[in-house]
């Protein structure tokens, strides 16, 4: 195998992807935060409506197949059967292309019908602009699945950064130009999302260049190779249950949007008079004459604004969750390779290491966003008044949801690596049903309103997390101790959260008004406290550090 294809171990791959994710998230913040200011909450809600539909088609197209590719390529590579590696790639490519073409046609040809279904007819242009991305993502996934199956995370990491940079430049520029030339918020939202499509094209071109060299350099081997039919059957056997689970959850999320928009519309229509609607418009700083709007138009604007604020808090919520994905991407081929060679002890060690790293990342993020929801949303969302009150309530719930979301991602990956792909599907479906029921009941209550939506999300992930942990103990012999490895990160994060909240409250008492100071100083203090607490509690072991690049120096620095 060539130098560029040398395998990284699990934590090295995770570190590489996490570094790329950090860069991508910084760029993403530079993209979505000013975008929210450019197109407003109304335009931002159109942007996210398009994304919700896109995610459903994306999950159907790509959720299961990359995992299946990664597992099957990892198995073949572990045995030195590079003819089978080629066969897996070629088979998966044909399946990906077919799914991508269908998904793209659905989004582009039926964009108006999809927008109307979501209760936001003006989002059709954004949906149409995003359509070609489905095909491009499918193409990218074939390349990423090939590299990840060999535990080579570098091409994926670089492509993610290129994708983020292109999205930032094209998306912001197109949004500004279209808003200025058309004076249309829906058109500006479509321009913003056009950046996603262009970024996927840039990333695909880069991955194609890297793939050509790596595929050509695969060693020749005389081992037996499965037929295309058997390989396709193997891929689909792994991919279909995963796809049903992931796409099912995304479909439930899309239905959730339709449910809560309908419930909120009914509540507003039945409880507020026209003068009260006008007052709500003024509190949300409607730029025109509120009295000139019809009742239906006034309700739609309020709904779009509230959904836009919720979508912004979801964007913040997704930032730390994205750092867990590198762990799940890395552990599947790592565990699969260990199980293939009969290294049960090594597989368990990898799983428990993944749990510790997950806790190390998700716990401080959860306590930080949950307890500092007001200064974070004020700074990143630019909210004040009634918008800030709503954003704070939404972010407080979503913040602590991070813990359970992270655990769902990791526990699902562990089961998938062991070949138990059906149980996570059932667990996700049960959690999704819990979410829909909770959202329907809670958002129909005028006193709770849209805050019922993140509460439903919390209950959903809590349910799936509990079911996944029970399933791991029932299905996996010598199951990893997930919860035991999360106690120390939890305690360190709790200490950090108390210190950060106390600092913010103290600044408020001193009448500090700067949003940057109110947010940055408590976070900086929290980071310092967390590092000290994590080292004191030995959250990360010396063995974990030794698996990282420069691990010996890191372990020595932390005195492990």
Coordinates of C-alpha atoms in Angstrom, one line a residue:
X1 CA 0.0 0.0 0.0
X2 CA 1.3 3.5 -0.8
X3 CA 2.4 6.0 1.8
X4 CA -0.8 8.1 1.2
X5 CA -2.9 5.0 2.0
X6 CA -1.3 4.1 5.3
X7 CA -4.1 3.4 7.8
X8 CA -4.6 5.7 10.7
X9 CA -5.8 4.1 13.9
X10 CA -9.2 5.0 15.3
X11 CA -8.3 8.1 17.4
X12 CA -5.9 9.4 14.8
X13 CA -8.7 9.3 12.3
X14 CA -11.0 10.9 14.8
X15 CA -8.6 13.6 15.6
X16 CA -8.1 14.4 11.9
X17 CA -11.8 14.5 11.2
X18 CA -12.4 16.5 14.4
X19 CA -9.8 19.1 13.3
X20 CA -11.6 19.4 9.9
X21 CA -14.9 19.6 11.7
X22 CA -13.6 22.5 13.8
X23 CA -12.5 24.4 10.7
X24 CA -15.8 23.6 9.0
X25 CA -17.9 24.7 12.0
X26 CA -16.0 28.0 12.2
X27 CA -16.6 28.6 8.5
X28 CA -20.2 27.5 9.0
X29 CA -20.7 30.1 11.7
X30 CA -19.2 32.7 9.4
X31 CA -21.8 31.5 6.8
X32 CA -25.0 31.1 8.8
X33 CA -24.7 33.8 11.4
X34 CA -24.4 36.7 8.9
X35 CA -26.8 34.9 6.6
X36 CA -29.4 35.2 9.3
X37 CA -28.7 38.9 9.4
X38 CA -28.9 39.3 5.6
X39 CA -32.1 37.4 4.9
X40 CA -33.7 37.7 8.3
X41 CA -35.6 35.0 10.3
X42 CA -38.2 34.7 7.6
X43 CA -35.6 33.9 4.9
X44 CA -33.7 31.7 7.3
X45 CA -36.8 29.7 7.8
X46 CA -37.1 29.2 4.0
X47 CA -33.5 28.2 3.9
X48 CA -34.1 25.5 6.6
X49 CA -37.3 24.3 5.1
X50 CA -35.4 23.4 1.9
X51 CA -32.7 21.8 4.0
X52 CA -35.3 19.6 5.9
X53 CA -36.6 18.2 2.6
X54 CA -33.0 17.8 1.2
X55 CA -32.0 15.9 4.4
X56 CA -34.8 13.3 3.8
X57 CA -33.6 12.6 0.3
X58 CA -30.0 12.8 1.4
X59 CA -30.6 10.2 4.1
X60 CA -32.3 7.9 1.6
X61 CA -29.4 8.3 -0.8
X62 CA -26.4 8.2 1.5
X63 CA -27.2 7.2 5.1
X64 CA -26.6 3.5 4.8
X65 CA -24.4 2.9 1.8
X66 CA -21.3 4.8 3.1
X67 CA -21.5 2.7 6.3
X68 CA -21.9 -0.5 4.2
X69 CA -19.0 0.5 1.9
X70 CA -16.8 1.3 4.9
X71 CA -17.6 -2.0 6.6
X72 CA -17.1 -4.2 3.5
X73 CA -14.0 -2.4 2.3
X74 CA -12.5 -2.6 5.8
X75 CA -13.2 -6.3 5.9
X76 CA -11.6 -6.9 2.4
X77 CA -8.6 -4.7 3.2
X78 CA -8.0 -6.5 6.5
X79 CA -7.8 -9.7 4.6
X80 CA -5.6 -8.2 1.8
X81 CA -8.3 -8.8 -0.8
X82 CA -8.0 -5.7 -2.9
X83 CA -9.9 -7.2 -5.9
X84 CA -12.9 -7.2 -3.6
X85 CA -12.2 -3.6 -2.5
X86 CA -12.5 -2.6 -6.2
X87 CA -15.7 -4.7 -6.6
X88 CA -17.3 -3.1 -3.6
X89 CA -16.6 0.4 -4.9
X90 CA -17.8 -0.2 -8.4
X91 CA -21.0 -1.8 -7.2
X92 CA -21.7 1.0 -4.7
X93 CA -21.1 3.6 -7.3
X94 CA -23.9 2.3 -9.6
X95 CA -26.3 2.3 -6.7
X96 CA -25.3 5.8 -5.6
X97 CA -25.7 7.3 -9.0
X98 CA -29.2 5.9 -9.4
X99 CA -30.4 7.2 -6.1
X100 CA -28.8 10.6 -6.7
X101 CA -30.5 11.1 -10.0
X102 CA -33.9 10.2 -8.5
X103 CA -33.4 12.5 -5.5
X104 CA -32.4 15.5 -7.7
X105 CA -35.3 15.1 -10.0
X106 CA -37.7 15.0 -7.1
X107 CA -36.4 18.2 -5.5
X108 CA -36.2 20.2 -8.8
X109 CA -39.4 19.1 -10.5
X110 CA -41.6 19.1 -7.4
X111 CA -40.2 22.0 -5.5
X112 CA -43.5 24.0 -5.3
X113 CA -45.5 21.0 -4.2
X114 CA -42.9 20.2 -1.5
X115 CA -42.9 23.8 -0.2
X116 CA -46.6 23.9 0.0
X117 CA -46.6 20.6 2.0
X118 CA -44.3 22.2 4.5
X119 CA -46.6 25.1 5.0
X120 CA -44.1 27.6 3.5
X121 CA -45.1 28.1 -0.2
X122 CA -42.4 30.8 -0.6
X123 CA -39.6 28.3 0.1
X124 CA -40.0 26.7 -3.4
X125 CA -37.0 28.6 -5.0
X126 CA -34.7 27.5 -2.2
X127 CA -35.8 23.9 -2.6
X128 CA -35.2 24.0 -6.3
X129 CA -31.7 25.5 -6.0
X130 CA -30.7 22.7 -3.6
X131 CA -32.0 19.9 -5.8
X132 CA -28.7 19.1 -7.7
X133 CA -26.9 18.7 -4.4
X134 CA -28.5 15.3 -3.9
X135 CA -26.7 13.8 -6.9
X136 CA -23.5 15.5 -6.0
X137 CA -23.6 14.3 -2.5
X138 CA -24.1 10.7 -3.7
X139 CA -21.0 11.1 -5.9
X140 CA -19.0 12.4 -2.9
X141 CA -20.2 9.6 -0.7
X142 CA -18.8 6.9 -3.0
X143 CA -15.4 8.5 -2.7
X144 CA -15.6 9.1 1.0
X145 CA -16.9 5.5 1.7
X146 CA -13.9 4.2 -0.3
X147 CA -11.3 6.2 1.8
X148 CA -13.0 5.7 5.1
X149 CA -13.2 1.9 4.6
X150 CA -9.4 2.0 4.6
X151 CA -9.3 4.3 7.6
X152 CA -7.9 7.1 5.5
X153 CA -9.8 10.2 6.8
X154 CA -7.6 12.8 5.2
X155 CA -9.5 13.2 1.8
X156 CA -12.8 13.4 3.7
X157 CA -11.4 16.0 6.0
X158 CA -9.9 18.2 3.2
X159 CA -13.1 17.9 1.1
X160 CA -15.2 19.1 4.0
X161 CA -13.1 22.2 4.4
X162 CA -13.2 23.0 0.7
X163 CA -17.0 22.4 0.8
X164 CA -17.4 24.9 3.7
X165 CA -15.2 27.6 2.1
X166 CA -17.1 27.4 -1.3
X167 CA -20.4 27.5 0.5
X168 CA -19.4 30.6 2.5
X169 CA -18.2 32.5 -0.5
X170 CA -20.9 31.6 -3.0
X171 CA -23.8 31.5 -0.6
X172 CA -23.2 34.9 1.0
X173 CA -22.4 36.5 -2.3
X174 CA -25.5 35.1 -4.0
X175 CA -27.8 36.0 -1.1
X176 CA -26.6 39.6 -1.1
X177 CA -26.8 40.0 -4.9
X178 CA -30.2 38.4 -5.2
X179 CA -31.6 40.4 -2.3
X180 CA -30.3 43.6 -3.8
X181 CA -31.4 43.0 -7.3
X182 CA -34.8 41.3 -6.7
X183 CA -35.8 42.8 -3.3
X184 CA -37.2 39.3 -2.6
X185 CA -36.5 37.4 0.6
X186 CA -37.4 34.0 -1.0
X187 CA -35.0 34.7 -3.9
X188 CA -32.3 35.7 -1.5
X189 CA -32.8 32.5 0.5
X190 CA -32.5 30.5 -2.7
X191 CA -29.3 32.3 -3.5
X192 CA -27.9 31.4 -0.1
X193 CA -28.7 27.8 -0.6
X194 CA -27.2 27.8 -4.1
X195 CA -23.8 28.0 -2.2
X196 CA -24.5 24.5 -0.9
X197 CA -24.9 23.1 -4.4
X198 CA -21.7 24.8 -5.7
X199 CA -19.8 23.7 -2.7
X200 CA -20.8 20.1 -3.3
X201 CA -19.5 20.4 -6.9
X202 CA -16.1 21.7 -5.7
X203 CA -15.8 18.9 -3.1
X204 CA -16.7 16.3 -5.7
X205 CA -14.0 17.5 -8.1
X206 CA -11.4 17.4 -5.4
X207 CA -12.4 13.9 -4.2
X208 CA -12.4 12.6 -7.8
X209 CA -8.8 13.8 -8.2
X210 CA -7.7 12.1 -4.9
X211 CA -9.6 8.9 -5.7
X212 CA -8.1 8.3 -9.1
X213 CA -4.6 8.0 -7.7
X214 CA -5.6 5.9 -4.7
X215 CA -7.7 3.5 -6.6
X216 CA -5.0 3.0 -9.2
X217 CA -2.4 2.3 -6.5
X218 CA -4.4 -0.5 -4.9
X219 CA -2.2 -3.6 -4.9
X220 CA -3.1 -6.5 -7.1
X221 CA -4.3 -9.7 -5.4
X222 CA -5.3 -13.1 -6.6
X223 CA -8.0 -13.7 -4.1
X224 CA -11.5 -14.7 -5.0
X225 CA -14.0 -11.9 -5.6
X226 CA -17.7 -11.9 -5.1
X227 CA -20.1 -11.3 -8.0
X228 CA -21.7 -7.9 -8.6
X229 CA -25.0 -9.4 -7.5
X230 CA -23.6 -10.8 -4.3
X231 CA -21.7 -7.6 -3.5
X232 CA -24.8 -5.5 -4.1
X233 CA -26.8 -7.8 -1.9
X234 CA -24.2 -7.5 0.8
X235 CA -24.2 -3.7 0.6
X236 CA -28.0 -3.4 0.6
X237 CA -28.3 -5.9 3.5
X238 CA -26.3 -3.5 5.6
X239 CA -27.5 -0.3 4.1
X240 CA -31.2 -0.7 3.9
X241 CA -31.9 -1.0 7.7
X242 CA -29.6 1.9 8.4
X243 CA -31.2 4.0 5.7
X244 CA -34.7 3.2 7.0
X245 CA -33.7 4.3 10.4
X246 CA -31.9 7.5 9.4
X247 CA -34.4 8.5 6.6
X248 CA -37.3 7.5 8.8
X249 CA -36.1 9.9 11.5
X250 CA -35.7 12.6 8.9
X251 CA -39.1 12.0 7.5
X252 CA -40.5 12.2 11.0
X253 CA -38.6 15.5 11.4
X254 CA -40.2 16.8 8.2
X255 CA -43.6 15.7 9.5
X256 CA -42.8 17.4 12.8
X257 CA -42.3 20.7 11.0
X258 CA -45.8 20.3 9.3
X259 CA -47.3 19.3 12.7
X260 CA -45.9 22.2 14.7
X261 CA -46.5 24.8 12.0
X262 CA -50.2 23.6 11.8
X263 CA -50.6 23.6 15.6
X264 CA -49.0 27.0 16.0
X265 CA -51.2 28.4 13.2
X266 CA -54.3 27.1 14.9
X267 CA -53.3 28.5 18.3
X268 CA -52.5 32.0 16.9
X269 CA -55.7 32.0 14.9
X270 CA -57.9 31.0 17.8
X271 CA -56.3 33.0 20.6
X272 CA -55.1 36.3 19.1
X273 CA -57.2 39.2 17.9
X274 CA -56.0 41.3 15.0
X275 CA -54.7 44.1 17.3
X276 CA -52.8 41.4 19.2
X277 CA -51.3 40.1 16.0
X278 CA -50.2 43.6 15.0
X279 CA -48.6 44.0 18.5
X280 CA -46.7 40.7 17.9
X281 CA -45.5 41.9 14.5
X282 CA -44.2 45.1 16.0
X283 CA -42.4 43.1 18.8
X284 CA -40.7 41.1 16.0
X285 CA -39.8 44.3 14.2
X286 CA -41.8 43.9 11.0
X287 CA -40.4 46.3 8.5
X288 CA -43.6 47.3 6.8
X289 CA -47.0 48.6 8.0
X290 CA -48.5 45.8 10.1
X291 CA -52.0 47.1 9.7
X292 CA -51.7 46.6 6.0
X293 CA -51.4 42.8 6.3
X294 CA -54.3 40.5 6.2
X295 CA -54.9 38.2 9.2
X296 CA -53.5 35.2 7.3
X297 CA -50.4 37.2 6.2
X298 CA -49.8 38.4 9.8
X299 CA -50.0 34.9 11.1
X300 CA -47.7 33.5 8.4
X301 CA -45.0 36.2 9.2
X302 CA -45.1 35.4 12.9
X303 CA -44.8 31.7 12.2
X304 CA -42.0 32.2 9.8
X305 CA -40.1 34.4 12.3
X306 CA -40.6 31.9 15.2
X307 CA -39.5 29.0 13.0
X308 CA -36.5 31.1 11.8
X309 CA -35.4 31.7 15.5
X310 CA -35.9 28.0 16.2
X311 CA -33.8 27.1 13.1
X312 CA -31.0 29.4 14.3
X313 CA -30.9 27.7 17.7
X314 CA -30.9 24.3 15.9
X315 CA -27.8 25.6 13.9
X316 CA -26.0 26.3 17.2
X317 CA -27.2 22.9 18.6
X318 CA -25.8 21.1 15.6
X319 CA -22.3 22.6 16.0
X320 CA -21.1 20.5 18.9
X321 CA -23.1 17.4 17.7
X322 CA -21.0 17.5 14.5
X323 CA -17.9 16.8 16.5
X324 CA -19.3 13.4 17.4
X325 CA -19.7 12.3 13.8
X326 CA -15.9 11.9 13.3
X327 CA -15.9 9.4 16.1
X328 CA -18.7 7.4 14.6
X329 CA -17.1 7.5 11.1
X330 CA -13.8 6.3 12.6
X331 CA -15.0 3.5 14.9
X332 CA -17.0 1.6 12.4
X333 CA -14.0 0.5 10.2
X334 CA -11.8 0.2 13.3
X335 CA -14.1 -2.1 15.2
X336 CA -15.0 -4.1 12.1
X337 CA -11.3 -4.7 11.4
X338 CA -10.8 -5.8 15.0
X339 CA -13.8 -8.2 15.0
X340 CA -12.7 -9.6 11.6
X341 CA -9.3 -10.6 13.1
X342 CA -10.9 -11.9 16.3
X343 CA -9.6 -9.0 18.5
X344 CA -12.6 -8.8 20.9
X345 CA -10.6 -7.1 23.6
X346 CA -9.4 -4.5 21.2
X347 CA -12.9 -3.8 19.9
X348 CA -14.2 -3.2 23.5
X349 CA -11.2 -0.9 24.2
X350 CA -12.0 1.1 21.1
X351 CA -15.7 1.4 22.0
X352 CA -15.0 2.6 25.5
X353 CA -12.4 5.0 24.2
X354 CA -15.1 6.4 21.9
X355 CA -17.5 6.8 24.8
X356 CA -14.8 8.7 26.8
X357 CA -14.0 11.0 23.9
X358 CA -17.7 11.5 23.3
X359 CA -18.3 12.6 26.9
X360 CA -15.2 14.8 26.8
X361 CA -16.8 16.7 23.9
X362 CA -20.5 16.7 24.5
X363 CA -20.7 17.3 28.2
X364 CA -19.1 20.8 28.3
X365 CA -21.0 21.8 25.2
X366 CA -24.3 20.7 26.8
X367 CA -23.7 22.5 30.1
X368 CA -22.3 25.6 28.3
X369 CA -25.2 26.0 25.8
X370 CA -27.8 25.0 28.4
X371 CA -26.7 27.4 31.1
X372 CA -25.4 30.3 28.8
X373 CA -28.3 30.1 26.3
X374 CA -29.1 33.8 26.7
X375 CA -25.6 35.3 26.1
X376 CA -24.9 32.8 23.3
X377 CA -28.1 33.5 21.3
X378 CA -27.8 37.2 21.9
X379 CA -24.3 37.2 20.4
X380 CA -24.7 34.7 17.6
X381 CA -28.3 35.4 16.7
X382 CA -28.2 39.1 17.3
X383 CA -31.5 38.8 19.2
X384 CA -33.0 41.2 21.7
X385 CA -36.4 41.7 23.3
X386 CA -39.1 39.0 22.6
X387 CA -36.8 37.3 20.1
X388 CA -34.1 36.8 22.7
X389 CA -36.6 35.5 25.3
X390 CA -37.8 32.9 22.8
X391 CA -34.3 32.0 21.6
X392 CA -33.1 31.6 25.2
X393 CA -36.0 29.2 26.0
X394 CA -35.3 27.1 22.9
X395 CA -31.6 27.0 23.4
X396 CA -31.8 26.0 27.0
X397 CA -33.7 22.8 26.1
X398 CA -31.6 22.0 23.0
X399 CA -28.3 22.5 25.0
X400 CA -28.9 19.6 27.3
X401 CA -30.3 17.5 24.4
X402 CA -26.7 17.4 23.1
X403 CA -25.7 14.7 25.6
X404 CA -28.4 12.3 24.5
X405 CA -27.9 13.1 20.8
X406 CA -24.2 12.4 21.1
X407 CA -24.8 9.1 22.9
X408 CA -27.3 8.0 20.2
X409 CA -24.8 8.6 17.5
X410 CA -22.0 6.6 19.2
X411 CA -24.1 3.7 20.5
X412 CA -25.8 3.4 17.0
X413 CA -22.3 3.2 15.4
X414 CA -21.2 0.5 17.9
X415 CA -24.2 -1.7 17.1
X416 CA -23.7 -1.2 13.3
X417 CA -20.0 -2.1 13.6
X418 CA -21.1 -5.4 15.3
X419 CA -23.5 -6.1 12.5
X420 CA -26.7 -5.3 14.5
X421 CA -28.1 -2.8 12.0
X422 CA -31.8 -3.5 12.6
X423 CA -32.1 -2.7 16.3
X424 CA -31.0 1.0 15.9
X425 CA -33.8 1.3 13.2
X426 CA -36.4 0.1 15.6
X427 CA -35.1 2.3 18.4
X428 CA -35.0 5.4 16.2
X429 CA -38.6 4.8 15.0
X430 CA -39.8 4.5 18.6
X431 CA -38.0 7.7 19.5
X432 CA -39.4 9.5 16.4
X433 CA -43.0 8.5 17.4
X434 CA -42.4 9.8 20.9
X435 CA -41.2 13.1 19.4
X436 CA -44.2 13.5 17.1
X437 CA -46.7 12.9 19.9
X438 CA -44.9 15.2 22.3
X439 CA -44.6 18.0 19.7
X440 CA -48.2 17.7 18.7
X441 CA -49.4 17.9 22.3
X442 CA -47.0 20.6 23.5
X443 CA -47.1 23.0 20.6
X444 CA -50.9 22.9 20.8
X445 CA -50.7 24.5 24.2
X446 CA -50.6 28.3 23.9
X447 CA -48.5 28.6 27.1
X448 CA -45.7 26.4 25.6
X449 CA -46.0 27.1 21.9
X450 CA -42.9 26.4 19.7
X451 CA -40.8 25.6 22.8
X452 CA -42.6 22.3 22.8
X453 CA -40.6 21.4 19.7
X454 CA -37.1 21.2 21.3
X455 CA -38.8 19.4 24.3
X456 CA -40.0 16.8 21.9
X457 CA -36.5 16.5 20.5
X458 CA -35.1 16.0 24.0
X459 CA -37.6 13.3 24.7
X460 CA -36.9 11.6 21.4
X461 CA -33.1 11.4 21.9
X462 CA -33.6 10.4 25.6
X463 CA -35.8 7.5 24.5
X464 CA -33.4 6.3 21.7
X465 CA -30.4 6.6 24.0
X466 CA -32.0 4.4 26.7
X467 CA -33.1 1.8 24.1
X468 CA -29.7 1.8 22.5
X469 CA -27.9 1.2 25.8
X470 CA -30.2 -1.6 26.7
X471 CA -29.8 -3.1 23.2
X472 CA -26.0 -3.1 23.5
X473 CA -26.1 -5.0 26.8
X474 CA -28.5 -7.5 25.3
X475 CA -26.8 -8.0 21.9
X476 CA -23.1 -7.6 22.4
X477 CA -21.1 -10.2 24.3
X478 CA -18.7 -8.4 26.7
X479 CA -20.5 -5.1 26.1
X480 CA -18.6 -1.9 26.6
X481 CA -19.2 0.1 29.8
X482 CA -20.7 3.2 28.2
X483 CA -22.2 5.0 31.2
X484 CA -19.3 4.3 33.5
X485 CA -17.0 6.1 31.1
X486 CA -19.2 9.2 31.1
X487 CA -19.3 9.9 34.8
X488 CA -16.1 11.8 35.0
X489 CA -16.8 14.0 31.9
X490 CA -20.2 14.7 33.4
X491 CA -18.7 15.8 36.8
X492 CA -16.1 18.0 35.1
X493 CA -18.7 19.6 32.9
X494 CA -21.0 20.3 35.9
X495 CA -18.2 22.1 37.7
X496 CA -17.5 24.1 34.5
X497 CA -21.1 25.0 34.0
X498 CA -21.5 26.3 37.5
X499 CA -18.4 28.5 37.1
X500 CA -19.4 29.8 33.7
X501 CA -23.0 30.6 34.8
X502 CA -21.7 32.3 37.9
X503 CA -19.4 34.5 35.9
X504 CA -22.2 35.5 33.5
X505 CA -24.6 36.3 36.4
X506 CA -21.9 38.3 38.0
X507 CA -21.3 40.4 34.9
X508 CA -25.1 41.0 34.6
X509 CA -25.1 42.3 38.2
X510 CA -22.2 44.6 37.3
X511 CA -24.5 46.0 34.5
X512 CA -22.1 44.9 31.7
X513 CA -24.0 45.4 28.4
X514 CA -21.5 44.2 25.8
X515 CA -22.8 41.0 24.2
X516 CA -19.3 39.9 23.4
X517 CA -18.0 40.3 27.0
X518 CA -21.1 38.6 28.4
X519 CA -20.6 35.6 26.2
X520 CA -16.8 35.4 25.8
X521 CA -15.6 35.8 29.4
X522 CA -17.8 33.1 31.0
X523 CA -16.9 30.7 28.2
X524 CA -13.2 31.4 28.6
X525 CA -13.5 30.9 32.3
X526 CA -15.5 27.7 31.7
X527 CA -12.9 26.3 29.3
X528 CA -10.1 26.9 31.9
X529 CA -12.1 25.3 34.7
X530 CA -13.1 22.3 32.5
X531 CA -9.5 21.6 31.5
X532 CA -8.4 21.7 35.2
X533 CA -11.4 19.5 36.3
X534 CA -10.9 17.1 33.4
X535 CA -7.2 16.6 34.2
X536 CA -7.9 16.3 37.9
X537 CA -10.6 13.7 37.4
X538 CA -8.5 11.9 34.7
X539 CA -11.3 12.1 32.1
X540 CA -8.9 10.8 29.4
X541 CA -6.6 7.9 30.0
X542 CA -2.9 7.7 29.1
X543 CA -3.9 4.9 26.6
X544 CA -6.2 7.3 24.8
X545 CA -3.5 9.9 24.5
X546 CA -1.0 7.5 23.1
X547 CA -3.3 6.8 20.2
X548 CA -3.3 10.4 19.2
X549 CA -0.6 12.2 17.1
X550 CA 2.1 13.4 19.5
X551 CA 0.3 11.4 22.2
X552 CA 3.4 10.8 24.3
X553 CA 3.9 14.6 24.7
X554 CA 0.2 15.2 25.4
X555 CA 0.2 12.5 28.1
X556 CA 3.3 14.0 29.6
X557 CA 1.8 17.5 29.5
X558 CA -1.4 16.2 31.3
X559 CA 0.7 14.2 33.7
X560 CA -1.1 10.9 32.8

